[in-house]
Short mmCIF file of C-alpha atoms in Angstrom, two decimals:
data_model
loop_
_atom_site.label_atom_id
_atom_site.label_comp_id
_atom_site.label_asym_id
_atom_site.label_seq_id
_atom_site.Cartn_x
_atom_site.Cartn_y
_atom_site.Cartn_z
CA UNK A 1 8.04 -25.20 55.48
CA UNK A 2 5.06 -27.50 54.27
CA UNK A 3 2.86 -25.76 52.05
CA UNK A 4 -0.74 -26.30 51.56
CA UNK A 5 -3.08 -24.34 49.42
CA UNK A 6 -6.66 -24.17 50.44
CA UNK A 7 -9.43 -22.15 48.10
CA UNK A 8 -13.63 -22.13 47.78
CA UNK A 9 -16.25 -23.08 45.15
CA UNK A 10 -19.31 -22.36 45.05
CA UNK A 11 -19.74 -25.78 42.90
CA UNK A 12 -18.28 -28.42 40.74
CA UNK A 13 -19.38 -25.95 37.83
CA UNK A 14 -17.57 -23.16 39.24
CA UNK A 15 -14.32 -21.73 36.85
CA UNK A 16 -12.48 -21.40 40.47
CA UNK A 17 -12.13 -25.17 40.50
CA UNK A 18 -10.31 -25.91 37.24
CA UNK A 19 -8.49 -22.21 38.42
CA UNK A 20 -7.35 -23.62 41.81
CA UNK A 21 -6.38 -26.92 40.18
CA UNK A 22 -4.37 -25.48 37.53
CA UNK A 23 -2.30 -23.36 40.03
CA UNK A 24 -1.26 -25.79 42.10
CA UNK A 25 -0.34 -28.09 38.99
CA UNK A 26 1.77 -25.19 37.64
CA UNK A 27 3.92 -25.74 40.58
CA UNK A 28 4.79 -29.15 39.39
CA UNK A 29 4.75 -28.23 35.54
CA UNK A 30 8.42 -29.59 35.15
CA UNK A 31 7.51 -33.53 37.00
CA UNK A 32 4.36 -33.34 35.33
CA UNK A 33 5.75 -32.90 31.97
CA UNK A 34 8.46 -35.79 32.64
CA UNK A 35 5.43 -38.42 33.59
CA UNK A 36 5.29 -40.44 31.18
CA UNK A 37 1.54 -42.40 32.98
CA UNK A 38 -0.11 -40.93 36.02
CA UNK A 39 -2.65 -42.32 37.94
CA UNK A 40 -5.95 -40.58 39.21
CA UNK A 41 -6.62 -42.24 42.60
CA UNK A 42 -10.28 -40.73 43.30
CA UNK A 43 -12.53 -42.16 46.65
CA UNK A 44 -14.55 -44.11 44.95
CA UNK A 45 -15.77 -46.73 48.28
CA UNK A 46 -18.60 -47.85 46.84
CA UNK A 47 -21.74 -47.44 44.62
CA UNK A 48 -23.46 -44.41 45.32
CA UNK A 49 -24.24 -41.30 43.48
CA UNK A 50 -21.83 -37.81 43.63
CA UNK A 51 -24.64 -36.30 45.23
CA UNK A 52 -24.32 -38.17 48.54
CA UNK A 53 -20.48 -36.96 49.25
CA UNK A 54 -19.79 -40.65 49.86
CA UNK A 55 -17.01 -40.38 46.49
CA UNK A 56 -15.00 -37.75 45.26
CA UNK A 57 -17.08 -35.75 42.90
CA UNK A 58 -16.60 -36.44 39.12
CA UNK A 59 -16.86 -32.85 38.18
CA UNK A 60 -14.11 -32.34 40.39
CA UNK A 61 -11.99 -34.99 38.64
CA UNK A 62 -12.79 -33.62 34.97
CA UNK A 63 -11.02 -30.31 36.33
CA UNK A 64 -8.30 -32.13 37.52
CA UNK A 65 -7.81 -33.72 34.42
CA UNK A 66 -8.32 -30.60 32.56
CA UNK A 67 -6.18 -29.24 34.50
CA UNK A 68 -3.54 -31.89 33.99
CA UNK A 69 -3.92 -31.60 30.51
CA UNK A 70 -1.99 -28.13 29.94
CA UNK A 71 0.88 -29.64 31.39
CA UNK A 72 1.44 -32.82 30.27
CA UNK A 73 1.33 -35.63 27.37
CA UNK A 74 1.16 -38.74 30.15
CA UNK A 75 -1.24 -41.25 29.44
CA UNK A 76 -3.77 -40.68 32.32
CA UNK A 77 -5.55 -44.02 34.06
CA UNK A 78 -7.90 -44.16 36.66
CA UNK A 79 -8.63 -46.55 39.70
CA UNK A 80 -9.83 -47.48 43.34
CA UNK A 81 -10.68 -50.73 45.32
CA UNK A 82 -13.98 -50.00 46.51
CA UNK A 83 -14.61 -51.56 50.25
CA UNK A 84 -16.10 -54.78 49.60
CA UNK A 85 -17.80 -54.24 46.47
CA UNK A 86 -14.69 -54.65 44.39
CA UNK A 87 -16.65 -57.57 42.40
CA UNK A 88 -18.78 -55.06 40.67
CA UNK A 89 -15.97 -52.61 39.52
CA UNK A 90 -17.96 -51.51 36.42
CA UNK A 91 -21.16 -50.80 38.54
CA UNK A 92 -19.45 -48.88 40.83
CA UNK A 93 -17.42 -46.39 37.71
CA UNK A 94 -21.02 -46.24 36.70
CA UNK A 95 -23.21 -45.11 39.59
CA UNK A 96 -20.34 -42.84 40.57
CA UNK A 97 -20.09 -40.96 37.19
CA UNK A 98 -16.66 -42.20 36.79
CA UNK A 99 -17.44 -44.01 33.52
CA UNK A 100 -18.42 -41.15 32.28
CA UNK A 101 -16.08 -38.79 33.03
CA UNK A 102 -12.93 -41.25 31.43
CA UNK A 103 -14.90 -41.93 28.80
CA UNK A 104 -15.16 -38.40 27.46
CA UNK A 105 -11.29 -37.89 28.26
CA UNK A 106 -9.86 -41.42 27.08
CA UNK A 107 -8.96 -42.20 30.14
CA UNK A 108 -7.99 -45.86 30.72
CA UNK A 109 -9.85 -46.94 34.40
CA UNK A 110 -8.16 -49.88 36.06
CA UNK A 111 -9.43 -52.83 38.61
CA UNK A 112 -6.69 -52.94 41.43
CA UNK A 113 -7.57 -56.59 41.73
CA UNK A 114 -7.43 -57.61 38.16
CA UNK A 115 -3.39 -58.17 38.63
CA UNK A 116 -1.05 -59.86 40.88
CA UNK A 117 -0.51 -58.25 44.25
CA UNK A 118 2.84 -56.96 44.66
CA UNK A 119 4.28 -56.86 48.01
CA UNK A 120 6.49 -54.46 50.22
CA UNK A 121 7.80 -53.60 53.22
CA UNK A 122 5.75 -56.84 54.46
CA UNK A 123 2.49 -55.00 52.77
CA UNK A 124 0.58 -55.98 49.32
CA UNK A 125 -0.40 -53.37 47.56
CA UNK A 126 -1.65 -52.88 44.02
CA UNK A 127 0.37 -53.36 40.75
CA UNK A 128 -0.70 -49.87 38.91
CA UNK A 129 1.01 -47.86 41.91
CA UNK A 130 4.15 -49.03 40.37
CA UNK A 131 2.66 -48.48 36.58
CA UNK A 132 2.29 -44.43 37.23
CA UNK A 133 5.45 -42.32 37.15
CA UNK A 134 3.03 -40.26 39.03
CA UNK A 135 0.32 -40.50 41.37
CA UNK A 136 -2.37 -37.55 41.42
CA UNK A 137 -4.64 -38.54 45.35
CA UNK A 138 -8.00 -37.02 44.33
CA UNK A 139 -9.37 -37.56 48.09
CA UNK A 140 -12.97 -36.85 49.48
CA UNK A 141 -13.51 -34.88 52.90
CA UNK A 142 -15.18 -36.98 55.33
CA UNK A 143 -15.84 -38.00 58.55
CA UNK A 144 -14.93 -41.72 59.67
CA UNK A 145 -16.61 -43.75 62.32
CA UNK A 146 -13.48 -45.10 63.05
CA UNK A 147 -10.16 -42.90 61.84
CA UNK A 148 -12.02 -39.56 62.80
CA UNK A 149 -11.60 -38.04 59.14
CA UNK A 150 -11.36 -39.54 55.76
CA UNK A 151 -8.34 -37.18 54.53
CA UNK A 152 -5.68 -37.98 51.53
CA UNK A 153 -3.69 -40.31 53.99
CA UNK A 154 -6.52 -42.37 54.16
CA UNK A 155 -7.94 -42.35 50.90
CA UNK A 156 -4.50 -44.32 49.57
CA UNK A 157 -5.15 -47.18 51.38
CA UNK A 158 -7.34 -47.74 48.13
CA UNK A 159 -4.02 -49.18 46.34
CA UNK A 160 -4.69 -52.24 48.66
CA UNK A 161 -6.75 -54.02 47.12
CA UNK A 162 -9.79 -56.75 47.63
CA UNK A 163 -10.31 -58.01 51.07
CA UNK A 164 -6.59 -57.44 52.19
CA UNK A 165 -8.06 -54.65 53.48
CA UNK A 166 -10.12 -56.71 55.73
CA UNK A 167 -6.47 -57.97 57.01
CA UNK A 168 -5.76 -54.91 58.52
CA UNK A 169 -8.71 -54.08 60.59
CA UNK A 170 -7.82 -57.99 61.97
CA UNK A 171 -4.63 -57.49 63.06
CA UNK A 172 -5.55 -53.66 63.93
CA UNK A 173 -8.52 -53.62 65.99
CA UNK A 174 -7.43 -50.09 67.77
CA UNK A 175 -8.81 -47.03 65.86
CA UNK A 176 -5.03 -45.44 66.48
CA UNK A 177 -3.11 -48.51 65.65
CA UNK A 178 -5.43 -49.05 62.24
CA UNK A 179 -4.41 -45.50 61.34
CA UNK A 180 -0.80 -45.56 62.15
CA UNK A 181 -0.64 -48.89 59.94
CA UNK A 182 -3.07 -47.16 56.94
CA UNK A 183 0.01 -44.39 57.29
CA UNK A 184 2.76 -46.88 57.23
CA UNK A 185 1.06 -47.94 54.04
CA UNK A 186 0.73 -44.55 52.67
CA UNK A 187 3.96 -43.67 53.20
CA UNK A 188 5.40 -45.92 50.53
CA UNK A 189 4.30 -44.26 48.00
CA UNK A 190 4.82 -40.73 49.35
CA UNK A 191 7.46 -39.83 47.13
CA UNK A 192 5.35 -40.04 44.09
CA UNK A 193 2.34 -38.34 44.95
CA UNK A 194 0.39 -34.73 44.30
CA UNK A 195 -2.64 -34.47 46.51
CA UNK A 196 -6.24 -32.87 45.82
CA UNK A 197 -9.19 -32.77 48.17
CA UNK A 198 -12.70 -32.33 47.41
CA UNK A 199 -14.35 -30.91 49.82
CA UNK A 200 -17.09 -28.88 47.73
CA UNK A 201 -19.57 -31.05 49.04
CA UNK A 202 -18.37 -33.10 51.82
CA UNK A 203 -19.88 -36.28 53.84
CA UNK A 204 -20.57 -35.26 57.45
CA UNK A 205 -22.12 -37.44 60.86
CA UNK A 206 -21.61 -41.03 60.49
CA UNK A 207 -19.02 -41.28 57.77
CA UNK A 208 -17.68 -42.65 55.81
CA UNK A 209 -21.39 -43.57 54.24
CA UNK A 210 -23.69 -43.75 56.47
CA UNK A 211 -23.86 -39.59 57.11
CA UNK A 212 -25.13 -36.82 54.64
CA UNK A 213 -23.67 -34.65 52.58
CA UNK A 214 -23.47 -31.31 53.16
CA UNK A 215 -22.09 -27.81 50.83
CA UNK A 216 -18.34 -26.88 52.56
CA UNK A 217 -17.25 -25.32 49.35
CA UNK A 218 -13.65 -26.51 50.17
CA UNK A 219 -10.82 -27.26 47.82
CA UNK A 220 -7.50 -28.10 49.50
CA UNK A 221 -4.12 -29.66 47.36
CA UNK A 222 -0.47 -30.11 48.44
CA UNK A 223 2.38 -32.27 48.07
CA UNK A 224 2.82 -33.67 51.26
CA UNK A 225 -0.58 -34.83 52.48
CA UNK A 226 0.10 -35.34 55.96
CA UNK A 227 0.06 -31.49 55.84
CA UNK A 228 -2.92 -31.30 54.21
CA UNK A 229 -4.75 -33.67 55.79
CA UNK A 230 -3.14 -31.46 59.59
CA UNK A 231 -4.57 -28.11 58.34
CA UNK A 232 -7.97 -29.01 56.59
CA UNK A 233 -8.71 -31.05 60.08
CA UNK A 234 -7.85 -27.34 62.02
CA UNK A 235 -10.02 -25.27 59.52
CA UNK A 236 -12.97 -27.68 60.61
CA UNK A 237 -12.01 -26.65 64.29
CA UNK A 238 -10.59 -29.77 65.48
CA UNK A 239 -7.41 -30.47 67.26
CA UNK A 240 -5.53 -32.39 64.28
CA UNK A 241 -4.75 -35.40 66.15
CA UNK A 242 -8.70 -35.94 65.50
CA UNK A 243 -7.70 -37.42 62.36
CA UNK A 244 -6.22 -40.61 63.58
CA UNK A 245 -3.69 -40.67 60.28
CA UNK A 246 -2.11 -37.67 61.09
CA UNK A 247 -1.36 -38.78 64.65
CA UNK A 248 -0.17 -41.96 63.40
CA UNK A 249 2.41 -40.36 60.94
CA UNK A 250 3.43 -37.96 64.69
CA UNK A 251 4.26 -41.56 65.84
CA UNK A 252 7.09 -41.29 63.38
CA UNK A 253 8.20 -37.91 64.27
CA UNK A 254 6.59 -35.94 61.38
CA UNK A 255 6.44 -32.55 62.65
CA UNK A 256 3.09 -30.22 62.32
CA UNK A 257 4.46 -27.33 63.67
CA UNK A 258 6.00 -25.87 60.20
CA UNK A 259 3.04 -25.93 58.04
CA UNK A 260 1.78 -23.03 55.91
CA UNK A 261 -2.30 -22.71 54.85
CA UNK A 262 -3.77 -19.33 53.85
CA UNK A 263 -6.86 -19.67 55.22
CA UNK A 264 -9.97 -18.83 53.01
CA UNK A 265 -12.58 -16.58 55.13
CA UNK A 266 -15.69 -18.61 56.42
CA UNK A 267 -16.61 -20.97 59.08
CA UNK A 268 -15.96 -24.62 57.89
CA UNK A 269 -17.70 -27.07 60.61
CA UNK A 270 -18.82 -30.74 59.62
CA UNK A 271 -20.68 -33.23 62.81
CA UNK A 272 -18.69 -36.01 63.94
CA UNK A 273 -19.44 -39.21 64.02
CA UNK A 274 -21.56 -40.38 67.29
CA UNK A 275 -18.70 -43.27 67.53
CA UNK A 276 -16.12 -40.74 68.27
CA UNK A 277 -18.31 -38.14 70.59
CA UNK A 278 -16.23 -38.57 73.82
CA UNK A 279 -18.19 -38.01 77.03
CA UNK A 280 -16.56 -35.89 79.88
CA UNK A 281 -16.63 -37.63 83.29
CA UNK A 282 -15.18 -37.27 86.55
CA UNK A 283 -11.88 -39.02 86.99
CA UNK A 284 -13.67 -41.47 89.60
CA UNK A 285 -16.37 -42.40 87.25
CA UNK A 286 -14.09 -42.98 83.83
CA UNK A 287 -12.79 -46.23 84.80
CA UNK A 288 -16.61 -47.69 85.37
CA UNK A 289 -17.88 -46.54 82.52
CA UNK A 290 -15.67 -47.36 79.89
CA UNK A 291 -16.77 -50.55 79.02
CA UNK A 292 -20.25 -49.20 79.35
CA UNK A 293 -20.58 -46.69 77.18
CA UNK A 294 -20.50 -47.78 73.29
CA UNK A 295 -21.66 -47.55 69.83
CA UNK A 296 -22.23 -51.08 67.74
CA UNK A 297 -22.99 -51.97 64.47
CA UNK A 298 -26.53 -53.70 63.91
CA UNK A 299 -28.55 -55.64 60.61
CA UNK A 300 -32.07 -53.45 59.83
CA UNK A 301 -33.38 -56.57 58.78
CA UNK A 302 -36.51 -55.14 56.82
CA UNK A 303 -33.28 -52.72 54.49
CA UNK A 304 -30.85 -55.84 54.25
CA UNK A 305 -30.48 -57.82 50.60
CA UNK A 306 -28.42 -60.28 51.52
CA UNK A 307 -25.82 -58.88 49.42
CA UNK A 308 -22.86 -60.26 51.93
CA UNK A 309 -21.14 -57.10 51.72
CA UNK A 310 -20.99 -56.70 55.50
CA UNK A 311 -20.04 -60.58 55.49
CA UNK A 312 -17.12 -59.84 53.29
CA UNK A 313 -16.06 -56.82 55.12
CA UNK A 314 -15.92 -58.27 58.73
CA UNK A 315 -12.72 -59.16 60.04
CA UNK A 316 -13.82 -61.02 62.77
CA UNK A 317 -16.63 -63.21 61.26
CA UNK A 318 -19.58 -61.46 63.66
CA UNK A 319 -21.83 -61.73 61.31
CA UNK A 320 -24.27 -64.96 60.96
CA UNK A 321 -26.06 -65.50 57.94
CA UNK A 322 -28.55 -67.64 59.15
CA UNK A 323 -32.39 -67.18 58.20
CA UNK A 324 -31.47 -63.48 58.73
CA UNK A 325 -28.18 -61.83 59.10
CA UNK A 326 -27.00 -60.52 62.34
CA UNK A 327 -23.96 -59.05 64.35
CA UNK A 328 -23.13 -60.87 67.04
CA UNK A 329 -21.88 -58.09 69.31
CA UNK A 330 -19.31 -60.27 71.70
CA UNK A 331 -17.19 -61.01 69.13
CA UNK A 332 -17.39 -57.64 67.59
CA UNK A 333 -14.56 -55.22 67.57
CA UNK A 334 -16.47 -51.97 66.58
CA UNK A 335 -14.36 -51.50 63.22
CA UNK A 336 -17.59 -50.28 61.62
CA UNK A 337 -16.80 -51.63 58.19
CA UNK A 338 -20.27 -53.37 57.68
CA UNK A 339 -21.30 -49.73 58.48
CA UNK A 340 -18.96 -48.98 55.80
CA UNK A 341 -19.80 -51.07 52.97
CA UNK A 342 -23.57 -51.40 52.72
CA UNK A 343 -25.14 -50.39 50.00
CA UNK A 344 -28.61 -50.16 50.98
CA UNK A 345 -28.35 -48.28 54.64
CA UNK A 346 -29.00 -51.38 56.25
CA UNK A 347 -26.60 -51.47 58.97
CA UNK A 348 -27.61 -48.61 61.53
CA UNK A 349 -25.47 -47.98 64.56
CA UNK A 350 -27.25 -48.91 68.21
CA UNK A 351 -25.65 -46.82 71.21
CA UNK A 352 -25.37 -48.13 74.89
CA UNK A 353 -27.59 -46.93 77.50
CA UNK A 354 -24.71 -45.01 79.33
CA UNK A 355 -23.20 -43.80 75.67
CA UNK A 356 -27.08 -42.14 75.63
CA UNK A 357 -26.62 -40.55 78.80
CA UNK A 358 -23.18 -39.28 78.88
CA UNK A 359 -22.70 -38.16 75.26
CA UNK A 360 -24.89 -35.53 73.45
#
């Protein structure tokens, strides 16, 4: 039986946060107390304030660490690899309210780029996944443009870090074979990892960044996070294959049917992204209009700063930097990480005239 504890807040500020936290932990108190560093692997994709549910919440990770506190000595460090702004590591701590936050506690915060890749399995990954004895996946609930939901699954693929991330959209320009590979990932460190989610206030519409944030008052945590990831999706009243990493770990033969959530009363509903809205057609009509009906990325020239984010992030060089930027849409694949990345909400999302008509 996979077990999965899911609980409400009314806020960061709440008691029932630290409460929740500290519960779950207590599960653990033994492997908690044997760790001798654990790391605190927060969303943290790029520079925005906690009040846009674009990272997880620092409130949420000073209960986590207050929580971790009570059962163990370890020496506690934190870190992410932001999407493409992984350059400005301290600006991003800062705007997030991560500085802060490991400030107060002495926690240690860590650049996943500022050491060697390691590599295995054929896939680099970050050097301070190795460091921790423990891993504590402090995950942020959003939707994704491209994977569906942003669960704890996804939210490792932060211990790959710079623009190897880039790599993988490349080679994986199919939403389901991205998210089967982000799992493959993922599941190398399984074994070492407890998993939170903040979902308090969550990131809804056009997600990862580009959507607004929205009160869910949601806390979910477990040790396996493919179950997590399975019930939180069903609580929002989506078929779990919606997010894209749980079907990918399915691939493998990780079964769903076994898992245990006590549901918390309430109606928990986020909107999707308009990338994944799916319209229904007549069998006859499907085959015609699937290459007609689409969603693509576009420069809003008058918001853009020429920061090169979205040039960093694109895996397929579509986007020219000439007197202005701009995506040239043959040659892109619809990954959405310009989307992603920006920083100042200039990359807006232009649907097909047939995507107009058949989806609502």
């Amino acid at each position: 039986m996979k077990k999965v504890s899911l609980s409400t807040a009314e806020g960061y500020s709440d008691p029932a946060v630290v409460s929740f936290i500290d519960t779950f932990f207590s599960l653990y108190a033994v492997r908690l107390a044997e760790a001798g560093k654990i790391l605190l692997k927060p969303n943290l994709l790029l520079a925005a304030p906690p009040e846009r549910g674009i990272t997880t919440h620092p409130l949420f990770v000073e209960s986590a660490v207050t929580a971790l506190k009570r059962y163990t000595d370890a020496e506690l460090f934190l870190g992410d690899s932001p999407g493409a702004n992984f350059g400005k590591y301290e600006t991003v701590l800062k705007k997030t309210g991560m500085a802060e936050i490991c400030e107060k506690h002495g926690i240690r915060t860590v650049r996943m780029e500022a050491s060697a890749p390691k590599m295995k399995n054929g896939r680099v990954y970050a050097p301070a996944a190795d460091e921790a004895d423990l891993i504590i996946n402090i995950a942020k609930l959003k939707t994704h443009s491209l994977t569906g939901l942003t669960l704890c699954v996804k939210n490792m693929f932060g211990l790959v870090p710079g623009n190897a991330k880039v790599g993988y959209h490349r080679e994986h320009p199919d939403d389901r074979e991205l998210a089967y590979n982000i799992y493959d990932f993922f599941s190398m460190f399984d074994g070492k990892i407890l998993n939170l989610l903040d979902g308090i206030t969550v990131h809804e519409g056009d997600g990862p960044s580009r959507g607004k944030p929205v009160h869910l008052g949601l806390m979910a945590a477990s040790s396996d996070a493919v179950a997590l990831d399975a019930a939180v999706t069903r609580l929002l009243g989506f078929d779990e294959d919606f997010c894209l990493t749980t079907l990918g770990a399915k691939r493998t033969g990780y079964d769903t049917s076994d898992i245990q959530a006590d549901l918390p009363g309430g109606r928990f509903r986020v909107k999707i992204p308009v990338s994944k809205k799916v319209p229904v057609l007549p069998e006859f009509l499907k085959s015609w209009v699937s290459d007609r009906v689409f969603v693509k990325p576009f420069i809003i020239a008058e918001k853009c700063i020429k920061c090169r984010l979205c040039v960093k992030s694109c895996p397929v060089d579509a986007i020219r930097t000439d007197s202005k930027f701009f995506i040239e849409t043959d040659k892109c694949i619809e990954c959405f990480c310009c989307h992603e990345v920006c920083e100042s909400d200039a990359v807006g999302m232009k649907r097909s005239f047939l995507h107009k008509v058949f989806v609502r």
